[in-house]
Short mmCIF file of C-alpha atoms and ligand atoms in Angstrom, two decimals:
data_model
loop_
_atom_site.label_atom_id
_atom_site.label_comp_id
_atom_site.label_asym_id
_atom_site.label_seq_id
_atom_site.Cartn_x
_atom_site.Cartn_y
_atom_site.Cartn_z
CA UNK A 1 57.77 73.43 108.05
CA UNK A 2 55.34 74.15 105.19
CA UNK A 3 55.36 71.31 102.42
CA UNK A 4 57.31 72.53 99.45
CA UNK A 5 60.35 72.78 102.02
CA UNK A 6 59.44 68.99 102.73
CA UNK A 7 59.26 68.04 99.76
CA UNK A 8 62.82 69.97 98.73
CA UNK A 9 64.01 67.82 101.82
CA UNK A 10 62.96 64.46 100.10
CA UNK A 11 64.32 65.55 96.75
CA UNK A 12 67.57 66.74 97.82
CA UNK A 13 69.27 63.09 97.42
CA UNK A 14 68.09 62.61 93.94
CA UNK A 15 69.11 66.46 93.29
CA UNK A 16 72.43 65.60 94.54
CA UNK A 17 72.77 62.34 92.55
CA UNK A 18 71.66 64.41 89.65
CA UNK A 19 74.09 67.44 90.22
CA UNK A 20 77.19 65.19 90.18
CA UNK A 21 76.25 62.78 87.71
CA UNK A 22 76.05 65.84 85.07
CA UNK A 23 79.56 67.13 87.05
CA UNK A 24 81.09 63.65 86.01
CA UNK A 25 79.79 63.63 82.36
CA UNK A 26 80.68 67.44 81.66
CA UNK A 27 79.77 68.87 77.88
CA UNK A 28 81.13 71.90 76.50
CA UNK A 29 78.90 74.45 74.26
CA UNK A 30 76.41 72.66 71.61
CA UNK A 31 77.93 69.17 72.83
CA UNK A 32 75.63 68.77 75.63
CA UNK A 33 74.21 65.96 74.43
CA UNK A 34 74.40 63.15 77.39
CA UNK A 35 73.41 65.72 79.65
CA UNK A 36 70.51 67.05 77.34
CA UNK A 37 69.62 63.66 76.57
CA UNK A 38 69.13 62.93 80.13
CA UNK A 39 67.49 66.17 80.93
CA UNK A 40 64.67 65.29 78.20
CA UNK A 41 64.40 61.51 79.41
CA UNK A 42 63.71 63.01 82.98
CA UNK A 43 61.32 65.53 82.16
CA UNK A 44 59.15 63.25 79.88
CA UNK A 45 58.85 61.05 83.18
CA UNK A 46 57.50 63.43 84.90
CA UNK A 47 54.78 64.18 82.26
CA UNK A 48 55.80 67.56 80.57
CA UNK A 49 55.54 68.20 76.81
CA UNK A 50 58.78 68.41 74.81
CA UNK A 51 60.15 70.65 72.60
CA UNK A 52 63.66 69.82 71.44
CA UNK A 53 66.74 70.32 68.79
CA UNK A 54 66.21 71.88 65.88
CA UNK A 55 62.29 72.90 67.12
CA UNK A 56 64.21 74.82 69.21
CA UNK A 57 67.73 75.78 68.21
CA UNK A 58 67.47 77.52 64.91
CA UNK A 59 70.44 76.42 62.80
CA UNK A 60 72.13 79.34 61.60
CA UNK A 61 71.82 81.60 64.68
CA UNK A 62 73.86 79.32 66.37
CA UNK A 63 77.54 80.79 67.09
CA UNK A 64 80.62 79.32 68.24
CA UNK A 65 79.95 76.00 66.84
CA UNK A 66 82.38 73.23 67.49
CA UNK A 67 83.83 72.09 63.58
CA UNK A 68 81.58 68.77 62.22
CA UNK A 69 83.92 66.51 62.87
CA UNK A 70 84.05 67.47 66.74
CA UNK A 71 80.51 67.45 66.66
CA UNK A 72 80.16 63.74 65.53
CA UNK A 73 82.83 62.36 67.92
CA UNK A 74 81.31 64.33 71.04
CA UNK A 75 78.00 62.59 69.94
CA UNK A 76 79.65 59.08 69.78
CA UNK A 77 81.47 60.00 73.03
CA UNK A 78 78.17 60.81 74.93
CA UNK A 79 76.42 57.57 72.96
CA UNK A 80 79.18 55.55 74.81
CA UNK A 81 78.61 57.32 78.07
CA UNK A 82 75.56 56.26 78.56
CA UNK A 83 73.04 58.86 76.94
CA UNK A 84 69.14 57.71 76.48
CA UNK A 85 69.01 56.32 73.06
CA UNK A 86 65.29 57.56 72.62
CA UNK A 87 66.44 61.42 73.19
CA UNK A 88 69.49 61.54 72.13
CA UNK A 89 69.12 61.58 67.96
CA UNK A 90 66.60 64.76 68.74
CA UNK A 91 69.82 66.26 70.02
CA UNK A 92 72.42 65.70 66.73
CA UNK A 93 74.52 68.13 65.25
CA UNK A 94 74.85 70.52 67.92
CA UNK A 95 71.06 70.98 68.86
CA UNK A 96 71.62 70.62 72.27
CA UNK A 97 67.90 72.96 73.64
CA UNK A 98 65.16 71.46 75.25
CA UNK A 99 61.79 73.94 76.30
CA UNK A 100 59.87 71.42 78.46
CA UNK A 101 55.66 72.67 78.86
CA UNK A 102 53.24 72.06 81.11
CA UNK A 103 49.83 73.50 80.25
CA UNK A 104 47.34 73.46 83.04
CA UNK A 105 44.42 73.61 80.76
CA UNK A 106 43.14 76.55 82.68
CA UNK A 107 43.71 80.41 81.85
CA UNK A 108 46.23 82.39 82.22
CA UNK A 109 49.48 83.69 81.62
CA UNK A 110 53.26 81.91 80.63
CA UNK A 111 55.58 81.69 83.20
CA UNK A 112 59.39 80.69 82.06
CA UNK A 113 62.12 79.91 83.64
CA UNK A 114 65.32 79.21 81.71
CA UNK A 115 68.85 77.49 83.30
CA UNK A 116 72.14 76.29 81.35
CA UNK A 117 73.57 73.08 80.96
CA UNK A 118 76.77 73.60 79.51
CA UNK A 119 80.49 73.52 80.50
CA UNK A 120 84.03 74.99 80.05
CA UNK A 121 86.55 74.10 78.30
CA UNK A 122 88.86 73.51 80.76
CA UNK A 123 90.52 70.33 82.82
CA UNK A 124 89.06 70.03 86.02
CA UNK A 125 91.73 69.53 89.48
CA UNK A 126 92.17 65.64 89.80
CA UNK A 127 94.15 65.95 93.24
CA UNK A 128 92.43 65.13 97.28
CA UNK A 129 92.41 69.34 98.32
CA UNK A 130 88.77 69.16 95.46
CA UNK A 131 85.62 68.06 96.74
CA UNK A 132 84.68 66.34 93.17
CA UNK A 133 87.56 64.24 92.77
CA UNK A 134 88.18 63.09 96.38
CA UNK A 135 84.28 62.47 95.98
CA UNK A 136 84.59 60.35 92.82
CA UNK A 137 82.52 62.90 90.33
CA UNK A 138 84.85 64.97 88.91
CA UNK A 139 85.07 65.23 85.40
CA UNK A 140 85.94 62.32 83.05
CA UNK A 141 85.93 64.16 79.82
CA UNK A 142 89.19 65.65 79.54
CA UNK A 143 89.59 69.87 78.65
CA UNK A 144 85.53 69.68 79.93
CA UNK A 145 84.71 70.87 83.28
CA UNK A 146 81.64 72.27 85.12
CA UNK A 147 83.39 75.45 86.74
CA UNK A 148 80.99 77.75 86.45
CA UNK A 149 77.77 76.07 88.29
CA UNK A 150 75.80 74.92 84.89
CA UNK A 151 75.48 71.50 86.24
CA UNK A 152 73.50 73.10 89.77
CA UNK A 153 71.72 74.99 87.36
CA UNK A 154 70.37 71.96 85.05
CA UNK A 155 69.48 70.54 88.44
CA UNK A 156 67.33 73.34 89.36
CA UNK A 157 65.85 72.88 86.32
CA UNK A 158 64.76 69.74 87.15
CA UNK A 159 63.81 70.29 90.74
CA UNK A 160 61.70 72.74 89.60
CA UNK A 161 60.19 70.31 87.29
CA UNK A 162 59.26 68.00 90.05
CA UNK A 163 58.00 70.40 92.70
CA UNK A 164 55.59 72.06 89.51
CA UNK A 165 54.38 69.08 88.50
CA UNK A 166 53.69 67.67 92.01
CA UNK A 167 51.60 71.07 92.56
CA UNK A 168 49.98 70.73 88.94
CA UNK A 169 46.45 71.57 90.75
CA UNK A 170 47.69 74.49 92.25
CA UNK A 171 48.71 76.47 89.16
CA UNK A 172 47.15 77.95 85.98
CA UNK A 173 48.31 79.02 82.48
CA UNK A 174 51.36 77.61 81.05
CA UNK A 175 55.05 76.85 82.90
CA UNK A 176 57.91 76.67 80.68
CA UNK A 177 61.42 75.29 81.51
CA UNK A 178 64.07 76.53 79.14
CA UNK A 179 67.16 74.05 78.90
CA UNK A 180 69.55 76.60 77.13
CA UNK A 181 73.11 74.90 75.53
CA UNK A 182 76.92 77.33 74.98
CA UNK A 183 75.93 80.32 77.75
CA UNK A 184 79.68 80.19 78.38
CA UNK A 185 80.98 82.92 75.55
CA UNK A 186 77.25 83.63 74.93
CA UNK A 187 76.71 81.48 71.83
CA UNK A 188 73.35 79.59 72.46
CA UNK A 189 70.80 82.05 73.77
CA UNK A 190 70.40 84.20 70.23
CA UNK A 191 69.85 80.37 68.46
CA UNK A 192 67.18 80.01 70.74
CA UNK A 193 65.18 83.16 70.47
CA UNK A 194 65.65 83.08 67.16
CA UNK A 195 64.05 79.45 66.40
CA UNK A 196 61.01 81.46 68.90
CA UNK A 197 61.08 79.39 72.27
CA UNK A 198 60.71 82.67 74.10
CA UNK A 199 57.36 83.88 71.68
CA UNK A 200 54.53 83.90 74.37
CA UNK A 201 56.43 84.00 77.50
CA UNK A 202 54.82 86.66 79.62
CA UNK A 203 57.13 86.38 82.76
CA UNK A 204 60.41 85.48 82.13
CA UNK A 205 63.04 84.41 84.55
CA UNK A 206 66.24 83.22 84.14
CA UNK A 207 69.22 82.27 87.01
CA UNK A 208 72.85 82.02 88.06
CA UNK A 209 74.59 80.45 91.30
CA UNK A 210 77.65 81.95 92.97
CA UNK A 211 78.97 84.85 91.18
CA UNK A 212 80.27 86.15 94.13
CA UNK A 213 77.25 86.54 96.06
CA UNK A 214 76.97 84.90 99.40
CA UNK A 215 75.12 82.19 101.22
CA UNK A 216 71.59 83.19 102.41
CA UNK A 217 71.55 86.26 99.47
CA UNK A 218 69.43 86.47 96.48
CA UNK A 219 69.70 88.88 93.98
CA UNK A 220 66.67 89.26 92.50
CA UNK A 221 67.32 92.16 89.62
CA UNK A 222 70.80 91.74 88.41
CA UNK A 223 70.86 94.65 86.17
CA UNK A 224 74.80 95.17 85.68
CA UNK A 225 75.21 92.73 82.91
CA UNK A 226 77.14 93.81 79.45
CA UNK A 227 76.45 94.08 76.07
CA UNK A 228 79.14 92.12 74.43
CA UNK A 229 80.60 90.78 70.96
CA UNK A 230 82.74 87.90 70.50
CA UNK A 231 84.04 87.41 66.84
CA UNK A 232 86.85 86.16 64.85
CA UNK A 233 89.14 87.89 62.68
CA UNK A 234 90.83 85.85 59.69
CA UNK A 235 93.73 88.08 57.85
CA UNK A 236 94.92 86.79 54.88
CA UNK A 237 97.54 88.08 52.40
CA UNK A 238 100.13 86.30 50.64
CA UNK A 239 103.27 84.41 51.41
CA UNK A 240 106.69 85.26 50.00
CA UNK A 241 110.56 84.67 50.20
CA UNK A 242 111.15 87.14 53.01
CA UNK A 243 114.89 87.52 51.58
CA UNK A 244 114.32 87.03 48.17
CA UNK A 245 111.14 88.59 47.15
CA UNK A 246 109.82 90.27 50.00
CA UNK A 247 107.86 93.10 48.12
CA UNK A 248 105.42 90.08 46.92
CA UNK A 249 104.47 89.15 50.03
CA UNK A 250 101.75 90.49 52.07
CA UNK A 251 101.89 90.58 55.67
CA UNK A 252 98.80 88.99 57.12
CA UNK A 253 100.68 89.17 60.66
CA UNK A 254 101.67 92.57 60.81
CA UNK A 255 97.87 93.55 60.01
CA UNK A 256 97.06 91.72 62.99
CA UNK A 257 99.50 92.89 65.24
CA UNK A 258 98.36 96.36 64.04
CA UNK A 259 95.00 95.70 64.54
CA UNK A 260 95.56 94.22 67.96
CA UNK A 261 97.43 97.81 69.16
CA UNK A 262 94.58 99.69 67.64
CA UNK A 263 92.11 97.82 69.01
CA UNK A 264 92.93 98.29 72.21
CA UNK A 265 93.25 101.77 71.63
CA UNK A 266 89.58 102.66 70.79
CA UNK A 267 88.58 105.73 72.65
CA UNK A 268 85.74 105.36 75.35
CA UNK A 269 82.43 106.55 75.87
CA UNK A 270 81.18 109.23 77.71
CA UNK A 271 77.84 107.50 78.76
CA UNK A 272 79.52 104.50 80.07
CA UNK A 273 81.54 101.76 80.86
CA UNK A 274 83.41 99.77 78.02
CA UNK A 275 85.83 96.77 76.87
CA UNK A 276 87.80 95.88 74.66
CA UNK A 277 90.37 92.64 74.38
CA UNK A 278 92.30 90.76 72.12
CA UNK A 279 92.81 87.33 73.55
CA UNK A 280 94.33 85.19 70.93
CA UNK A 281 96.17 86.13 67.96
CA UNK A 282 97.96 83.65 66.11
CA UNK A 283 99.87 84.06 62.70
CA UNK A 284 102.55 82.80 60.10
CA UNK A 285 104.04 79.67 59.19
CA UNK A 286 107.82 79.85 59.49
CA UNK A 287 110.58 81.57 60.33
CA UNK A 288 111.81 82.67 56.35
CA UNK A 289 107.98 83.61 55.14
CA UNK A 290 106.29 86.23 54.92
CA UNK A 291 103.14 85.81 56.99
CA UNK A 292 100.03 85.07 54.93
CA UNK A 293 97.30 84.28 57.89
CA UNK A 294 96.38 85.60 61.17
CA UNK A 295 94.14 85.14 63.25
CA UNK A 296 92.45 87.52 66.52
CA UNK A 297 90.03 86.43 68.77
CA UNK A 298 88.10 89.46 69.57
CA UNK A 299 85.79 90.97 71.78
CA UNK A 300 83.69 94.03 72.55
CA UNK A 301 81.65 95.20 75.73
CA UNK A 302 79.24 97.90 77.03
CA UNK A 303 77.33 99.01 79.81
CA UNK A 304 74.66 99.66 77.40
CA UNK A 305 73.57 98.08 73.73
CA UNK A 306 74.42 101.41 72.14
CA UNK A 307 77.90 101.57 73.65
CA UNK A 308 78.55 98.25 72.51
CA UNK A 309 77.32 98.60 69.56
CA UNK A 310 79.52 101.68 68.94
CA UNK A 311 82.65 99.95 70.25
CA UNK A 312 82.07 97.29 67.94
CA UNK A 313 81.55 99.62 65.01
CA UNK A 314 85.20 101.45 65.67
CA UNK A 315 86.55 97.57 66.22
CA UNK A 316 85.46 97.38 62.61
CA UNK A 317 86.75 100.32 60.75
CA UNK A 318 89.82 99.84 62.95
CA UNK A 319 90.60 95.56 60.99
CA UNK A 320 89.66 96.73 57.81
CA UNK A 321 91.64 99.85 58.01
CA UNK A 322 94.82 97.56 59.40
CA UNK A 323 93.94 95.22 56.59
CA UNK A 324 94.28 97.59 53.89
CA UNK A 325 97.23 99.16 55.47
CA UNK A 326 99.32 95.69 54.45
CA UNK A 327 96.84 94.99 51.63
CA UNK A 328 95.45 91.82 53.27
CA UNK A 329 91.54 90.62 52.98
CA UNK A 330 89.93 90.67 57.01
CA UNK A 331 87.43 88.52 57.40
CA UNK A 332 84.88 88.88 60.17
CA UNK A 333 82.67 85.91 62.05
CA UNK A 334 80.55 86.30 64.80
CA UNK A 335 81.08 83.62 67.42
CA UNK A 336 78.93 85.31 70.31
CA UNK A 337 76.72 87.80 71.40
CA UNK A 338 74.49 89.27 74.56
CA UNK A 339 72.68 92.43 75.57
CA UNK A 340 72.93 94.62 78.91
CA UNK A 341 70.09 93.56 81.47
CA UNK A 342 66.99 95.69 82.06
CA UNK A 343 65.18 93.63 84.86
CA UNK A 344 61.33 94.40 84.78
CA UNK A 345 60.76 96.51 88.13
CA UNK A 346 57.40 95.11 89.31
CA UNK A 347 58.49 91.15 88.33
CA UNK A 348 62.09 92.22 90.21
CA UNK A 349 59.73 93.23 93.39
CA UNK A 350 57.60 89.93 93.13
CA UNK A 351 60.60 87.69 92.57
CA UNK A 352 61.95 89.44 96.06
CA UNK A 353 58.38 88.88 98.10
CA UNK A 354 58.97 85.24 96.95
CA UNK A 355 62.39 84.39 97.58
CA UNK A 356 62.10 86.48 101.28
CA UNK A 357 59.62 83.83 102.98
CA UNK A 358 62.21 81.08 101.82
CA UNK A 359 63.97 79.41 104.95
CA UNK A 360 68.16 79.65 103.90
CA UNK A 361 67.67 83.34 102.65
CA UNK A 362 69.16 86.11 105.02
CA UNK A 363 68.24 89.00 102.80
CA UNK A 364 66.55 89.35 98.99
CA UNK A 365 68.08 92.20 97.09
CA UNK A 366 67.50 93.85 94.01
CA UNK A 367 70.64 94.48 92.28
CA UNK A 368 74.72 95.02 93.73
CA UNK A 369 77.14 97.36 92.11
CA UNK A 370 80.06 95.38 91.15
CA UNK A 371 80.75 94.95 87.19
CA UNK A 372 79.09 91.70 85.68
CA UNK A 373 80.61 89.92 82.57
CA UNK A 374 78.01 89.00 80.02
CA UNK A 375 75.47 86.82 80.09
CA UNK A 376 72.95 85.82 76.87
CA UNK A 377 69.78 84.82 78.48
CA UNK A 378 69.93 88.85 78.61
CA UNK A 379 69.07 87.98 74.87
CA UNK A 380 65.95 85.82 76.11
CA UNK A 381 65.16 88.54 78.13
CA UNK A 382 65.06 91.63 75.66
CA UNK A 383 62.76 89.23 73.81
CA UNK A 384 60.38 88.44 76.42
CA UNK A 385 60.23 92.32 77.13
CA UNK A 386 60.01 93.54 73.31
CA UNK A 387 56.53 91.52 73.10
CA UNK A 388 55.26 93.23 76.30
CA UNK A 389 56.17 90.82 78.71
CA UNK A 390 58.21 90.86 82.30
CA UNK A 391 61.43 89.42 82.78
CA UNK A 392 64.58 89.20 85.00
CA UNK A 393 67.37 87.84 86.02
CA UNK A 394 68.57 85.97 89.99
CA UNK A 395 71.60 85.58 91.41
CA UNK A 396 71.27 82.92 94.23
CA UNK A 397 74.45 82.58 96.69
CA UNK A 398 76.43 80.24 97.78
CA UNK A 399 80.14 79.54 99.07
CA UNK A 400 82.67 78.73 96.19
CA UNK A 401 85.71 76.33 96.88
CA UNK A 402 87.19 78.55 94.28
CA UNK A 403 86.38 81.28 91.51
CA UNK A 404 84.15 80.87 88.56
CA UNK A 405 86.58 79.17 85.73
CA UNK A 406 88.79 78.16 88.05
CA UNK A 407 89.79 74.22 87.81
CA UNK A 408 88.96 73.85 91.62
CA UNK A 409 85.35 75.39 91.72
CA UNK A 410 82.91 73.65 93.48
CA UNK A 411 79.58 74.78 95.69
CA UNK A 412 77.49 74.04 98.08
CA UNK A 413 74.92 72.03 97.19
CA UNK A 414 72.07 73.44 99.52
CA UNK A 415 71.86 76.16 97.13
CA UNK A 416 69.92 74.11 94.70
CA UNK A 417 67.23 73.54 97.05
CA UNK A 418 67.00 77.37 97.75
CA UNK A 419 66.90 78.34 94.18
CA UNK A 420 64.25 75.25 93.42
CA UNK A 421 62.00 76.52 96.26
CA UNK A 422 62.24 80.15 95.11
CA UNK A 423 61.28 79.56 91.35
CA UNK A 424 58.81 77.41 93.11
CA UNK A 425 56.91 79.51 94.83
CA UNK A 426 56.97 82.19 92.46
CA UNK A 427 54.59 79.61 90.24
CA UNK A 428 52.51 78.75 92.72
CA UNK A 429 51.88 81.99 94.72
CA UNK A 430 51.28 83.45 91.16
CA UNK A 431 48.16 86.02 91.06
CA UNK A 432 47.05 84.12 87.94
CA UNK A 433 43.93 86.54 87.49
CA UNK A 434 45.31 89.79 87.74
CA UNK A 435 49.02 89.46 86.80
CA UNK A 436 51.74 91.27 88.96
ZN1 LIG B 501 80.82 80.98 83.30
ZN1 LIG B 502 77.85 80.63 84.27
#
């Protein structure tokens, strides 16, 4: 057995202890601040350079963001739980990113990796037939669950960590680990590129769990992710005596309700796939009134940017056409946002040399049909390959006790030490003089 799989061996309690103490203590999008907290406490241990909060989360890219109030008590709430006092005020307001460097001193190029911490907003199963309760580490923030993996993937994170810095002598250039808050409904990524954490990445890589895929397989080019769109659509018109004076009124929820149908009926495209739902529309305020607000949660999809985009373009002439229609104001706001995928071929080949010589992996692949969702590190991505760089994007797998978002999902843990070893050994068997 050759020593990074030894050394994976040794780890694997700790990874595990780490894995379902973040499970326990799930955070939802930009209130990851326990599990950031700890992430950063961790890391500086180890001896890597921090980056954190607003240095990296710019302010006003940031989508989806939980209301102020929300924000404070999550932050008391992961005070009480237990987060390191020293991190944690790096963290406030819903700054929950972390880029953690370690610079070898020597030349060469910047490898990053990036992984999620954040959870859904969702109760997890509290009966005997799910692993993490019957266990003891299932959630204990209610309407917060880890049910889509995050938690194996901030362990990765750190596993990586160890096995880079533990090999320090071994590599050259720079290694960047990217701690990204809010994947889920693609709200954290664009913050993050925009505040620059990805400038001067050269090799870019970032990871999912599960999805599907199973044990022993590695995806190593997922390339079938979609552009999406997530916004929110506020109608509002004016309330009136719907007996007595209904000609003053104007209907906020019939514009919705029109918009919804119209929506939905957006024509597609010839060059590719597209989506479109409506997933939430609420409106009025009694029975006698005429409706003055309404509100749609929205969003858009493509197999490409420019389908997308265009979808998104007819979304918009189709609310403010249903808003003038009942003579209503629509307002717009973005709440997410991620590109299609474009893996880089020659960094897709060199991820698969790497992950093939890893014991656990049956067969390394470049890419399966089936339909993705959306994804933002896509965003990261784009970035990475606008300034010249490579990037892409792994799928390890893994048996699931249940689907992604589903209140009984749960994985097996080995999976960590597969993806660890992976990321692992594409750092250290790194041509650092010629580049891939
Ligand atoms: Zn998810
Ligand atoms: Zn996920």
């Amino acid at each position: 057995m050759d020593s990074l799989t030894q050394s994976l061996q040794k780890l694997m309690p700790q990874l595990t202890t780490w894995r379902r103490d973040f499970h326990q203590y799930a955070e939802s999008g930009w209130v990851e601040f326990r599990t950031a907290a700890k992430v950063a406490e961790i890391l500086d241990n180890l001896g890597y350079a921090l980056a954190m909060g607003r240095d990296v989360v710019d302010a006003d890219s940031r989508m989806g963001l939980p209301d102020a109030d929300t924000l404070a008590a999550e932050f008391a709430r992961a005070r009480q739980q237990g987060a390191p006092e020293k991190w944690l005020s790096a963290f406030e307001g819903g700054f929950t990113g972390l880029v953690a460097t370690l610079n070898t001193g020597r030349p060469g190029p910047t490898l990053a990796f990036r992984v999620d911490m954040d959870a859904l907003d969702l109760s997890e199963a509290l009966d005997d037939s799910h692993r993490p309760f019957r266990d003891g580490f299932a959630s204990c923030n209610p309407g917060m669950m880890h049910a889509c993996g995050h938690d194996g993937h901030t362990t990765i994170g750190l596993g990586l960590a160890h096995l880079l810095k533990q090999n320090e002598s071994r590599l050259n250039g720079t290694l960047k680990l990217i701690f990204q808050p809010a994947e889920e409904g693609t709200r954290g990524a664009r913050a993050m590129v925009a505040a620059g954490a990805l400038d001067g990445v050269d090799y870019f890589t970032a990871i999912h769990i599960g999805t599907g895929v199973p044990t022993g397989t590695v995806i190593c080019g997922s390339d079938n992710f979609m552009a999406t769109t997530k916004f929110d659509v506020r109608f509002t018109g004016v309330a009136a005596h719907a007996g007595g004076k209904p000609e003053d009124g104007r209907n906020a929820l019939l514009a919705a309700a029109q918009a919804a149908l119209a929506l939905h009926s957006i024509a597609p495209h010839s060059e590719g796939a597209s989506r479109v739902n409506v997933g939430v529309m609420q409106a009025g305020s009694g029975r006698n009134v005429v409706p003055a607000s309404a509100l749609l949660k929205v969003e858009t999809r493509g197999e490409s940017e420019a389908i997308n985009q265009y979808v998104f373009e007819r979304a918009q002439a189709v609310i403010d056409g249903a808003a003038a229609l009942y003579g209503v104001k629509a307002e717009m706001r973005l709440m997410g946002a991620a590109t299609s995928s474009a893996p880089s071929p020659a960094w897709v080949d060199y991820l698969r040399e790497q992950a093939s010589q890893v014991p656990g992996v049956r067969q390394a692949i470049d890419k399966v049909k089936a339909p993705a969702g959306s994804e933002d590190a896509t965003l990261m991505m784009a970035r990475v390959q606008q300034n010249g760089g490579m990037a892409s994007y792994m799928v390890f797998g893994t048996d699931l006790s249940a689907g992604h978002h589903n209140e009984k999902f749960d994985f097996d843990e080995q999976v960590m030490a597969v993806a660890i070893e992976t990321l692992a050994r594409t750092a250290l068997n790194f041509p650092w003089t010629r580049g891939v």
